Coordinates of C-alpha atoms in Angstrom, one line a residue:
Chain A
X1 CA 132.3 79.9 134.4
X2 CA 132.9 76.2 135.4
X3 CA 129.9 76.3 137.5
X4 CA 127.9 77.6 135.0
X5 CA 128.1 75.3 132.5
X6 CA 126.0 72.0 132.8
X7 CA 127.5 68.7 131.9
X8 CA 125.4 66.4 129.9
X9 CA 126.2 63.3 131.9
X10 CA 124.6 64.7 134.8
X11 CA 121.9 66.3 132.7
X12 CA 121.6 62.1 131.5
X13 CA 121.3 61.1 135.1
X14 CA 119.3 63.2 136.4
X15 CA 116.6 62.8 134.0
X16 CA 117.2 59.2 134.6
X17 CA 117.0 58.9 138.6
X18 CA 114.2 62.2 138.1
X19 CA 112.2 60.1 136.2
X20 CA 111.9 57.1 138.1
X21 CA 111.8 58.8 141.4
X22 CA 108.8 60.8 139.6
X23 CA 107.4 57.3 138.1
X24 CA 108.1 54.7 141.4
X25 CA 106.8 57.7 144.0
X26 CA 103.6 58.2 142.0
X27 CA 102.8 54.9 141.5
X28 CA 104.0 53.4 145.2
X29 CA 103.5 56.4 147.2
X30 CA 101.9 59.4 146.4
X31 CA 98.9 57.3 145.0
X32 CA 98.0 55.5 148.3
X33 CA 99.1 58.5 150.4
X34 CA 97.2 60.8 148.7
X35 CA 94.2 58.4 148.2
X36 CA 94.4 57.4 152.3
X37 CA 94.5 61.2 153.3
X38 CA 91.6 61.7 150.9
X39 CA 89.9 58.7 152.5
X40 CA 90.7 59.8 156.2
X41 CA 89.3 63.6 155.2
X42 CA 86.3 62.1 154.0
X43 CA 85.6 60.4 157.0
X44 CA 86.5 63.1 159.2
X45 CA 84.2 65.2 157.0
X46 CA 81.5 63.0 156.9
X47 CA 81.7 62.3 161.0
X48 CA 81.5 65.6 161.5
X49 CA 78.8 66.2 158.9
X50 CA 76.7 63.2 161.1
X51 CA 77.6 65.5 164.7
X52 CA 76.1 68.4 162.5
X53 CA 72.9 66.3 162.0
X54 CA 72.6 64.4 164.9
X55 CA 73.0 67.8 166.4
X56 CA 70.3 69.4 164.5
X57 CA 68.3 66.2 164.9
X58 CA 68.7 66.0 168.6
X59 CA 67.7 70.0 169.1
X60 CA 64.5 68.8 166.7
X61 CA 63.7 66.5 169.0
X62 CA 63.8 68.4 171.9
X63 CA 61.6 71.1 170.3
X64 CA 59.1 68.4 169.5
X65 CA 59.2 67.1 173.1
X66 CA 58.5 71.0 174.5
X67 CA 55.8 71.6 171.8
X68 CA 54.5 68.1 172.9
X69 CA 54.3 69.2 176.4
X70 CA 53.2 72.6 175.7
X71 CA 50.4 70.8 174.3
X72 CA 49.8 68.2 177.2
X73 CA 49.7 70.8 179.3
X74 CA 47.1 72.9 177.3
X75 CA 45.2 70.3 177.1
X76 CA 45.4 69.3 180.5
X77 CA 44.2 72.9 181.7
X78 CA 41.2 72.7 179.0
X79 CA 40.2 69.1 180.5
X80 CA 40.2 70.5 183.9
X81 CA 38.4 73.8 182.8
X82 CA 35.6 71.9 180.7
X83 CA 35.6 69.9 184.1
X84 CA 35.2 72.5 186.4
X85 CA 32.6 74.3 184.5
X86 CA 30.6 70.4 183.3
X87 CA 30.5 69.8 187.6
X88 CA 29.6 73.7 188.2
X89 CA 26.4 73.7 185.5
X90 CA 25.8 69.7 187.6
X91 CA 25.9 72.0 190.7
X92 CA 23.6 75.1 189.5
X93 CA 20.9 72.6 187.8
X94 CA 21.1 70.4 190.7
X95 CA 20.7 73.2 193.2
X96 CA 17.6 74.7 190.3
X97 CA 16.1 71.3 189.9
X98 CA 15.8 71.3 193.8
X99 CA 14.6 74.6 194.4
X100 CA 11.7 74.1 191.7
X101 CA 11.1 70.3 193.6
X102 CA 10.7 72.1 197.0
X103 CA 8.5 74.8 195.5
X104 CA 6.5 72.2 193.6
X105 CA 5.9 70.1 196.4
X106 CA 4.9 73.0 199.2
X107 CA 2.6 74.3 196.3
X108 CA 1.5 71.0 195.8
X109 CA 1.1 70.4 199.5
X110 CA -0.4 73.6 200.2
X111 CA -3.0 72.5 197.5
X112 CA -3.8 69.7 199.4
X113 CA -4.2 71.6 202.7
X114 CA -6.3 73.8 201.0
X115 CA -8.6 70.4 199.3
X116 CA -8.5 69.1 202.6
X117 CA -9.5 72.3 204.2
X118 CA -12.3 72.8 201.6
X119 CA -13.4 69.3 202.4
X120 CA -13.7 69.5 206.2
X121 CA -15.2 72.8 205.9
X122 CA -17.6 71.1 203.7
X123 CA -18.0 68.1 205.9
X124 CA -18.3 70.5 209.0
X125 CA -20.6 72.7 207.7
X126 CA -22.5 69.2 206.8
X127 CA -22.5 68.3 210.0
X128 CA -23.0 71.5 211.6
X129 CA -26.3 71.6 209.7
X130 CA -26.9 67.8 210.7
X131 CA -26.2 69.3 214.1
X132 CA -28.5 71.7 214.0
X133 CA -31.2 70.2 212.4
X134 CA -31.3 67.5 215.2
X135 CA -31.0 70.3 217.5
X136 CA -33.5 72.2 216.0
X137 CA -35.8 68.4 215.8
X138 CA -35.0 67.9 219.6
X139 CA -35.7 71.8 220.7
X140 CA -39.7 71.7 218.3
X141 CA -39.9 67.7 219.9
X142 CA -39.8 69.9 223.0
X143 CA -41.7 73.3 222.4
X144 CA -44.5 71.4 220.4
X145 CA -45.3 68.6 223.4
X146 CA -48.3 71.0 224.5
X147 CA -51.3 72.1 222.2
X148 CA -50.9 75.8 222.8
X149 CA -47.4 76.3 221.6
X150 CA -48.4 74.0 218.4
X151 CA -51.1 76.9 217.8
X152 CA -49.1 79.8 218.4
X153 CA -46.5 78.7 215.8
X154 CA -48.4 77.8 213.4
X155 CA -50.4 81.2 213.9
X156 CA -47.3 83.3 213.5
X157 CA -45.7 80.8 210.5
X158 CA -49.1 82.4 208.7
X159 CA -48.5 85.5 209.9
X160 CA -45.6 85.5 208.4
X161 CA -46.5 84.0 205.4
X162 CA -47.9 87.1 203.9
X163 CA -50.1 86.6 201.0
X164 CA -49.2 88.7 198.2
Chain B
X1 CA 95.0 84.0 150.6
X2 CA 96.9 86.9 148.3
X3 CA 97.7 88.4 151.3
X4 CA 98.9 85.7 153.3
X5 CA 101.1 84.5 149.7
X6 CA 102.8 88.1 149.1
X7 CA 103.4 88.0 152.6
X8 CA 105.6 84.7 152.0
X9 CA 106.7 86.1 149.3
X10 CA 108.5 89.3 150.9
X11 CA 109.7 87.0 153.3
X12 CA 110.9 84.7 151.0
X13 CA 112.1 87.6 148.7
X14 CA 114.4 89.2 151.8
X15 CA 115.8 86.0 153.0
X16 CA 116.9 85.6 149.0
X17 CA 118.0 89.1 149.0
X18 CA 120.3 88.7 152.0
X19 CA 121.5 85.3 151.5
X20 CA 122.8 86.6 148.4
X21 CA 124.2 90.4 149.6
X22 CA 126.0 88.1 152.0
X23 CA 127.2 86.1 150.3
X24 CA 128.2 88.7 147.7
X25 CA 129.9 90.8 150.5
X26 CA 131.7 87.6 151.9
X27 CA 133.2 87.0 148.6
X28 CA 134.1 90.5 148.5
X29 CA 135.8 90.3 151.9
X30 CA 137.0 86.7 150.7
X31 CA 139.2 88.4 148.1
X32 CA 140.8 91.1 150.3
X33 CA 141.6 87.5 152.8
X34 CA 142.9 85.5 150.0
X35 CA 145.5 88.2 148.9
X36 CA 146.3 88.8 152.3
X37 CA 146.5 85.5 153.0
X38 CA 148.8 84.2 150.0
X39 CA 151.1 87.6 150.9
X40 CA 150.9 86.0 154.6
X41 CA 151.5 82.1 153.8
X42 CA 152.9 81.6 150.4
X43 CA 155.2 78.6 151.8
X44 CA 151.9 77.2 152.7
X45 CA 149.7 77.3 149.8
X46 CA 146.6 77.2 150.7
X47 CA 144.2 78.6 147.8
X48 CA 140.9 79.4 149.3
X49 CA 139.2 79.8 145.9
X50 CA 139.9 76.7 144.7
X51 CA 139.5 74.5 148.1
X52 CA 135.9 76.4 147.5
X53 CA 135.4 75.6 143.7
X54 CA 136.7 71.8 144.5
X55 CA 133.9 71.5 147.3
X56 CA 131.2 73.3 145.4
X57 CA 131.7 71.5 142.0
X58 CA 130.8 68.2 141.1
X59 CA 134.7 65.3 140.4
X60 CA 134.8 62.2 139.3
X61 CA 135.6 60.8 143.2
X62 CA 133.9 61.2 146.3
X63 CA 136.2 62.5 148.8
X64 CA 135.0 63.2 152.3
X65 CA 138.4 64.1 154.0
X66 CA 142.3 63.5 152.7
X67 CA 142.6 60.1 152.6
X68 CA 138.9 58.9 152.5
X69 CA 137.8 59.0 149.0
X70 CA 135.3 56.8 147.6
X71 CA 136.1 56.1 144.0
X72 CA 133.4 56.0 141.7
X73 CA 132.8 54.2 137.7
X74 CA 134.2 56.5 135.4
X75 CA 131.7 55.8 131.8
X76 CA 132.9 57.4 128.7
X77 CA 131.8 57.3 125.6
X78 CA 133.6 58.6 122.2
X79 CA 132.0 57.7 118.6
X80 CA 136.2 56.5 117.7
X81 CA 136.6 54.0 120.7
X82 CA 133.4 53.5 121.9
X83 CA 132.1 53.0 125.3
X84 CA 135.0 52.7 128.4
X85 CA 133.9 52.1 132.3
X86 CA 136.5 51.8 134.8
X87 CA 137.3 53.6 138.5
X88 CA 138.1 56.5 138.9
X89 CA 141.4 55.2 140.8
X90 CA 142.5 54.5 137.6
X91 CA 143.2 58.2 136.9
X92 CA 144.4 58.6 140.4
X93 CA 147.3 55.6 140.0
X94 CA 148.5 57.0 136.3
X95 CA 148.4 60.9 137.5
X96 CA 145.5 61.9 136.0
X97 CA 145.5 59.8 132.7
X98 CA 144.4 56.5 132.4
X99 CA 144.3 54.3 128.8
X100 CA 144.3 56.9 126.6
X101 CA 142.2 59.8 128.3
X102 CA 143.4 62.5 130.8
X103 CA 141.0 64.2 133.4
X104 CA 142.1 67.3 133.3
X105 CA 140.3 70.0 136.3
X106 CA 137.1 67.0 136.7
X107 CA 136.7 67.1 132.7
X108 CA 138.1 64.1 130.6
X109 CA 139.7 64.6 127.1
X110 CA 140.7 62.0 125.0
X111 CA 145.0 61.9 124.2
X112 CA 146.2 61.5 121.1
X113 CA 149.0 59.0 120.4
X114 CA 152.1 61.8 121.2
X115 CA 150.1 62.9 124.3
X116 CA 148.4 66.1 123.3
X117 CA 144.8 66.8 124.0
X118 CA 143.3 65.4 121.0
X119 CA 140.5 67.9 120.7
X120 CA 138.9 66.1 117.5
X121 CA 137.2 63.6 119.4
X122 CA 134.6 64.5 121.6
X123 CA 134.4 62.6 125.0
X124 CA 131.0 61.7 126.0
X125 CA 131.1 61.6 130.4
X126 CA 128.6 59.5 131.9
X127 CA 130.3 58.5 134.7
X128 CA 128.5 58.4 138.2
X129 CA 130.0 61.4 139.5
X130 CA 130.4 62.7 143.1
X131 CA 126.8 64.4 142.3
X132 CA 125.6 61.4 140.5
X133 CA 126.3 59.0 143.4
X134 CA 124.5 61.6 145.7
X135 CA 121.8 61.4 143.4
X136 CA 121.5 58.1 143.4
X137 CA 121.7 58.3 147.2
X138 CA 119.1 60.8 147.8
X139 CA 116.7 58.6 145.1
X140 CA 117.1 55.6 147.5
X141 CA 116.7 57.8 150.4
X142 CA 113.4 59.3 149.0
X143 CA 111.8 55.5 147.8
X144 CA 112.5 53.6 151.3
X145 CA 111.1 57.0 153.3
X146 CA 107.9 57.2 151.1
X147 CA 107.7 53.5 150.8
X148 CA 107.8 53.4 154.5
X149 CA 105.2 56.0 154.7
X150 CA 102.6 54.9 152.2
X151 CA 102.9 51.2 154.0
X152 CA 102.3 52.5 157.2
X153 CA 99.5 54.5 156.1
X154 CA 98.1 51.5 154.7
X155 CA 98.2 49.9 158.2
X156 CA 97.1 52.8 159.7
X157 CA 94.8 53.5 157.7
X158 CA 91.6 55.7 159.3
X159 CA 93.7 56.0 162.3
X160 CA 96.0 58.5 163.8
X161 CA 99.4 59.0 161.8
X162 CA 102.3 57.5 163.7
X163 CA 106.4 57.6 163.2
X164 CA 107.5 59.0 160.2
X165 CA 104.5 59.8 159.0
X166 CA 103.4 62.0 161.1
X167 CA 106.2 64.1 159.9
X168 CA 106.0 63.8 156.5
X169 CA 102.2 63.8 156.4
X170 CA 101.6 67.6 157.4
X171 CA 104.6 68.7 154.7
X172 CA 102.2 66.5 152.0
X173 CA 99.2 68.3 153.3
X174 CA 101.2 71.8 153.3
X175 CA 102.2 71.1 149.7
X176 CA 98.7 70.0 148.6
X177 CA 96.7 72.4 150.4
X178 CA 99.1 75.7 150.7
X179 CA 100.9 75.5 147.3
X180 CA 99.5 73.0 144.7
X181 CA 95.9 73.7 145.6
X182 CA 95.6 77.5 145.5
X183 CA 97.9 78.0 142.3
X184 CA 96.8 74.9 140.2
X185 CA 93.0 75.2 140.9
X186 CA 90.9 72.4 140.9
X187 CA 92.4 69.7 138.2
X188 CA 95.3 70.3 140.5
X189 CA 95.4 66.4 141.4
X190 CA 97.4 65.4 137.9
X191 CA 100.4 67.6 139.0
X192 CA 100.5 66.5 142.3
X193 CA 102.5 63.8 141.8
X194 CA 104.8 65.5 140.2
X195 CA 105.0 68.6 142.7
X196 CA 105.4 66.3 145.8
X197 CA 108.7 64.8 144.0
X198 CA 109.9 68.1 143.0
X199 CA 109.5 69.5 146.7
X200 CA 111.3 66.2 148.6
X201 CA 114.0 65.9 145.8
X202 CA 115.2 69.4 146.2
X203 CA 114.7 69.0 149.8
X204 CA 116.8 66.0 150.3
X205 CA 119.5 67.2 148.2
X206 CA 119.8 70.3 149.9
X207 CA 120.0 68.8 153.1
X208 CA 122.4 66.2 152.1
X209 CA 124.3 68.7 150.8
X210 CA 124.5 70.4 153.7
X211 CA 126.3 67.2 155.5
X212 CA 130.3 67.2 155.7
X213 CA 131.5 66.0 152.8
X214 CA 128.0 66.1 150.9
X215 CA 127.7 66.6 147.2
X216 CA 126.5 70.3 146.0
X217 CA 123.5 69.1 143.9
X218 CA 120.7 70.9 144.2
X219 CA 123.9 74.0 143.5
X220 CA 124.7 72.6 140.5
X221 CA 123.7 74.0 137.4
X222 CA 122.7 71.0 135.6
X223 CA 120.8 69.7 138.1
X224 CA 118.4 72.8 138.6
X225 CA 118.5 73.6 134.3
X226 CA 116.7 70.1 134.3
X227 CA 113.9 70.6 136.9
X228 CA 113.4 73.7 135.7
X229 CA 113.0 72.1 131.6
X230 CA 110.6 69.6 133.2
X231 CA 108.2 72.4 134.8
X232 CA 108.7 74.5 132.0
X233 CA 107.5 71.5 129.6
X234 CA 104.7 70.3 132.0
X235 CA 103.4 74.0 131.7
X236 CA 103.8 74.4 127.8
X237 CA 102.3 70.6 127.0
X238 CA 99.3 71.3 129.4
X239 CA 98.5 75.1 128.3
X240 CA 95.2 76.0 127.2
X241 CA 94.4 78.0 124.3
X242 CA 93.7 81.7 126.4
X243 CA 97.8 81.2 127.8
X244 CA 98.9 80.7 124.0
X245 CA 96.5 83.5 123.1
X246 CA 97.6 85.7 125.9
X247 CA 100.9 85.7 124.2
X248 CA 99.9 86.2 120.8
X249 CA 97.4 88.8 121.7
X250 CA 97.7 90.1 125.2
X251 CA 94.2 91.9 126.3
X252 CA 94.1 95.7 126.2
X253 CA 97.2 96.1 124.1
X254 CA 97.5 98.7 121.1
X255 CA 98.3 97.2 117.7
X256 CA 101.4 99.1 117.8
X257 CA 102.4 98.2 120.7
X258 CA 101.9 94.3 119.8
X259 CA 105.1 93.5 118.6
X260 CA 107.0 95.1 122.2
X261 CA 104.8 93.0 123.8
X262 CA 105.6 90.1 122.1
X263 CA 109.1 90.3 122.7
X264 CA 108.0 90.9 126.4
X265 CA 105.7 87.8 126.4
X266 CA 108.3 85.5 124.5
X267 CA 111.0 86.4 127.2
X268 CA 108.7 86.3 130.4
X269 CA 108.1 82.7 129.5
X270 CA 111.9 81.7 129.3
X271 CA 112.7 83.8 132.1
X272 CA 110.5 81.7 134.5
X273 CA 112.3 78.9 134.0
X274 CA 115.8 80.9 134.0
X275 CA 114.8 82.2 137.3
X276 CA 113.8 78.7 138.5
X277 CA 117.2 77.4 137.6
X278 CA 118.8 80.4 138.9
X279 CA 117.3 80.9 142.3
X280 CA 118.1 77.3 143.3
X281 CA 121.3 77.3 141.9
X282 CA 122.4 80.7 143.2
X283 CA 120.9 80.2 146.5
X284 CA 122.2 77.2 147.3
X285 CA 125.5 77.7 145.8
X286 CA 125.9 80.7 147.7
X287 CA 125.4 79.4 151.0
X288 CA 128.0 76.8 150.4
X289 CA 130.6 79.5 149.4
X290 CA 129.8 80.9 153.0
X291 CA 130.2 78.4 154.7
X292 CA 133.4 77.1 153.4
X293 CA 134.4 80.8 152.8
X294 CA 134.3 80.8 156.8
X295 CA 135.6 77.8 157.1
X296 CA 138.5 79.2 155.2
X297 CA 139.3 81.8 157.2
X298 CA 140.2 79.4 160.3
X299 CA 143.1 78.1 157.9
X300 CA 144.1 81.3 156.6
X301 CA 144.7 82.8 160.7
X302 CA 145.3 79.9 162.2
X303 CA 144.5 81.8 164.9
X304 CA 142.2 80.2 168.2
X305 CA 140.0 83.4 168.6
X306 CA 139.0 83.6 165.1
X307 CA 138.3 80.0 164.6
X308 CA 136.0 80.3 168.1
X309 CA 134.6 83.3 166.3
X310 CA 134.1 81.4 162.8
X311 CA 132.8 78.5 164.3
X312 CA 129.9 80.2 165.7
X313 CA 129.6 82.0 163.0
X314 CA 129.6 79.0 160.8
X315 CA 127.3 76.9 163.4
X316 CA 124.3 80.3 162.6
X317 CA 125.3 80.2 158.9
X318 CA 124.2 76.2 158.8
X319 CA 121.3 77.1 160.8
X320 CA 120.3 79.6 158.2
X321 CA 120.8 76.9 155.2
X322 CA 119.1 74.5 156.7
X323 CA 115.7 77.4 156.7
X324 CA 117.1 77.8 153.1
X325 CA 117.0 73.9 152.0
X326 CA 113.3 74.1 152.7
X327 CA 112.6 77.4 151.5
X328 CA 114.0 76.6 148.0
X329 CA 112.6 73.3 148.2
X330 CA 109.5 75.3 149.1
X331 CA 109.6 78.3 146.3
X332 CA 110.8 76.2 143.5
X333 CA 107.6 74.0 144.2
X334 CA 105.4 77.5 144.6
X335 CA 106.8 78.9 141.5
X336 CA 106.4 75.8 139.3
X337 CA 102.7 75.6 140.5
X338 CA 102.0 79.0 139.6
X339 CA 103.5 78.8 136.3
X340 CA 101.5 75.5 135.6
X341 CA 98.7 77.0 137.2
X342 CA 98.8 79.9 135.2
X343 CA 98.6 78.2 132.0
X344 CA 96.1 75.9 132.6
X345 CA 93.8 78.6 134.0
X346 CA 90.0 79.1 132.8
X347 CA 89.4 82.3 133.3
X348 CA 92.2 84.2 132.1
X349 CA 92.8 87.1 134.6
X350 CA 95.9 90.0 134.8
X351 CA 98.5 87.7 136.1
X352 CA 101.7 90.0 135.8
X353 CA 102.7 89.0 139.5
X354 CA 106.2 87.5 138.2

């Protein structure tokens, strides 16, 4: 039973040395332990809170950059189509506008031809008749030089000349 | 979390349960030894019971072997002659009495004049006991270690802990984070204090007990009745209204059946303290009686096999009470959380657990 009976000078001290342990380790040590553990969590939590971010920032990023060149490129292929097709329709007029040139100018030149050939037809057949008038002066200059032949035309000119 | 805290608990439950069966069955076997022994050795004397009792109990001198004893300030005081300090030496030089007062087995009663215990006057001992002085010791122990700590956290501060603090750091976080945290909820941070000078006082004290020639404190009685008062007050000033309600009206209970339960309630909440001041005291108590129970036996064969046997024996024992200094250090912390925890608790749910 000895040992189960507590003795109130020890109950005295212990309360005494309890209590200022409590008091002194509160105040001295627990305090700024706990508050420096709390500290070094926060700013292990908040580090790796900023990796989370910077993280998520950085794969952000990246996405932008792809979409960006996605884009580039799209519009890269849509410059070169618009382009091709701008230098093709250049092509296909061009190669039209010359086609229709060529035709205009042989029709045009064939119009000319044909004016000129009208022309010298004209101017031949003017000069065919000149020709032929002189011809004809040279060949009655000759027939007509004796009396006799003078009569005979003009016989058969009224002969001919039928009086109706 | 439950899982991984009954866990501990069976753990904790079956190292209690077979520290104490052992120690139990030792003392069993310890009585068959002792009459054997005193039938063997009369002419020697050698009472194992009480070279136990004298090394488990608290005297007014600290004596680490024959011959070195550190005498301690003996403080009395009686309402007739008021108060009286001197060594204990005193007692020592006059055989035990000393101006008027005789220690008598480690308890001092005042003489009357024709040298009878004069039982009308009631002797008031304050001295600094063997227990007191380790008290003392273990309090100055405690403030340089934390002192140390909380100044070189300070200089280390947002930077890698370093010495001593990097082993006491982690046992701050395991008490914050694995006990105080999950029992208390969140206003746990006004009993931390508190908790973290509960769990290195009864750690330091068991493991200076556990030095030769240590003082049994966290095994004594008074010691363990006063830690478990202050939890048991901390709890009962703190309390919210739905733990006082619980006991008046318990949830779910018949009217009948109201005033069993209140008998129920009323003793649940002094047993938790009782089994606070039990456990520790019982547990490490008990382990001390081993020890020195083995101990024993090497003086009662004086026999070389036996003592080779005993001192390995004794050499697993200590290894086992020095798991048992932090596991009481460790439970009494737990159980005081929970208790406070489950007063202060908002939303009251079944909490029969213990």
């Amino acid at each position: 039973m000895e040992l189960l009976t507590p003795s109130i000078g020890l109950i005295f001290w212990m309360l005494l040395v309890f209590g200022i342990l409590v008091f002194f380790l509160a105040k001295f040590a627990w305090k700024p332990i706990l508050s420096a553990l709390k500290e070094r969590e926060d700013s292990i939590d908040s580090a790796l809170r900023m990796a989370e971010e910077t993280r998520a920032e950085m794969a952000k990023l990246k996405a932008d950059n792809d979409r960006i060149i996605a884009e580039a490129r799209l519009e890269r292929d849509k410059i070169i189509r618009e382009a091709k097709n701008a230098s093709d329709n250049m092509l296909a007029e061009a190669r039209e506008k010359a086609v229709t040139e060529g035709n205009k100018i042989i029709a045009d030149a064939r119009e000319a031809i044909q004016q000129e050939k009208t022309a010298m037809v004209a101017q031949m057949k003017k000069d065919v008749a000149a020709f032929s008038i002189e011809i004809a002066e040279k060949v009655l200059r000759k027939e007509l030089t004796d009396k006799k032949a003078q009569e005979s035309l003009v016989s058969n000119l009224i002969s001919e000349a039928k009086l109706n | 979390m439950l899982r991984l805290l009954t866990n501990k608990f069976l753990l904790i439950a079956s190292l209690s349960i077979f520290s104490l069966t052992f120690s139990f069955a030792q003392e069993g076997h310890e009585g068959h030894h002792e009459a054997k022994a005193e039938a063997a050795h009369d002419e020697e004397h050698f009472d194992i019971g009480q070279m136990i009792m004298h090394h488990i109990s608290d005297s007014h001198e600290w004596e680490f072997a024959h011959g070195a004893v550190i005498p301690l300030p003996v403080i009395l005081y009686t309402k007739e002659y008021g108060l009286e300090v001197f060594s204990s030496n005193r007692f020592k030089e006059g055989n035990g009495v000393y101006n008027g007062y005789i220690n008598l087995h480690e308890h001092i009663h005042r003489l009357s004049p024709d040298g009878k215990i004069d039982e009308a006057v009631h002797v008031l001992d304050f001295s600094i006991t063997k227990n007191v002085a380790s008290l003392l010791l273990s309090a100055i122990i405690l403030i340089v270690l934390m002192s140390t700590v909380a100044k070189s956290f300070q200089t280390n501060r947002g930077k890698a802990p370093k010495g001593v603090q990097s082993f006491i750091e982690p046992i701050i976080f395991f008490i914050r984070d694995e006990v105080v945290k999950p029992n208390i909820g969140p206003k746990y941070a006004k009993y931390l204090p508190y908790l973290l000078t509960l769990f290195f006082f009864i750690l330091i004290n068991n493991l200076l007990g556990l030095l030769p020639g240590g003082a049994n404190v966290t095994g004594n009685i008074a010691i363990t009745m006063t830690l478990a008062v202050i939890t048991f007050i901390i709890t009962h000033i703190n309390a919210n209204k739905h733990y006082w309600l619980h006991l008046v009206k318990p949830e779910g209970v018949p009217v009948l059946m109201l005033p069993l339960m209140w008998v129920v309630e009323i003793a649940g909440v002094f047993m938790k303290p009782m089994s606070l001041m039990i456990r520790l005291f019982a547990n490490m108590t008990a382990g001390h009686i081993i020890i020195l129970s083995l101990l024993g036996l090497i003086f009662i064969f004086q026999s070389w096999a036996v003592g080779g046997v005993i001192t390995i024996f004794t050499l697993f024992m200590n290894a086992i009470e020095l798991l048992v200094a932090f596991l009481q250090a460790f439970i009494f912390t737990l159980l005081s959380s929970m208790y406070i925890g489950s007063a202060i608790e908002e939303h009251h749910e079944a909490d029969h657990g213990h």
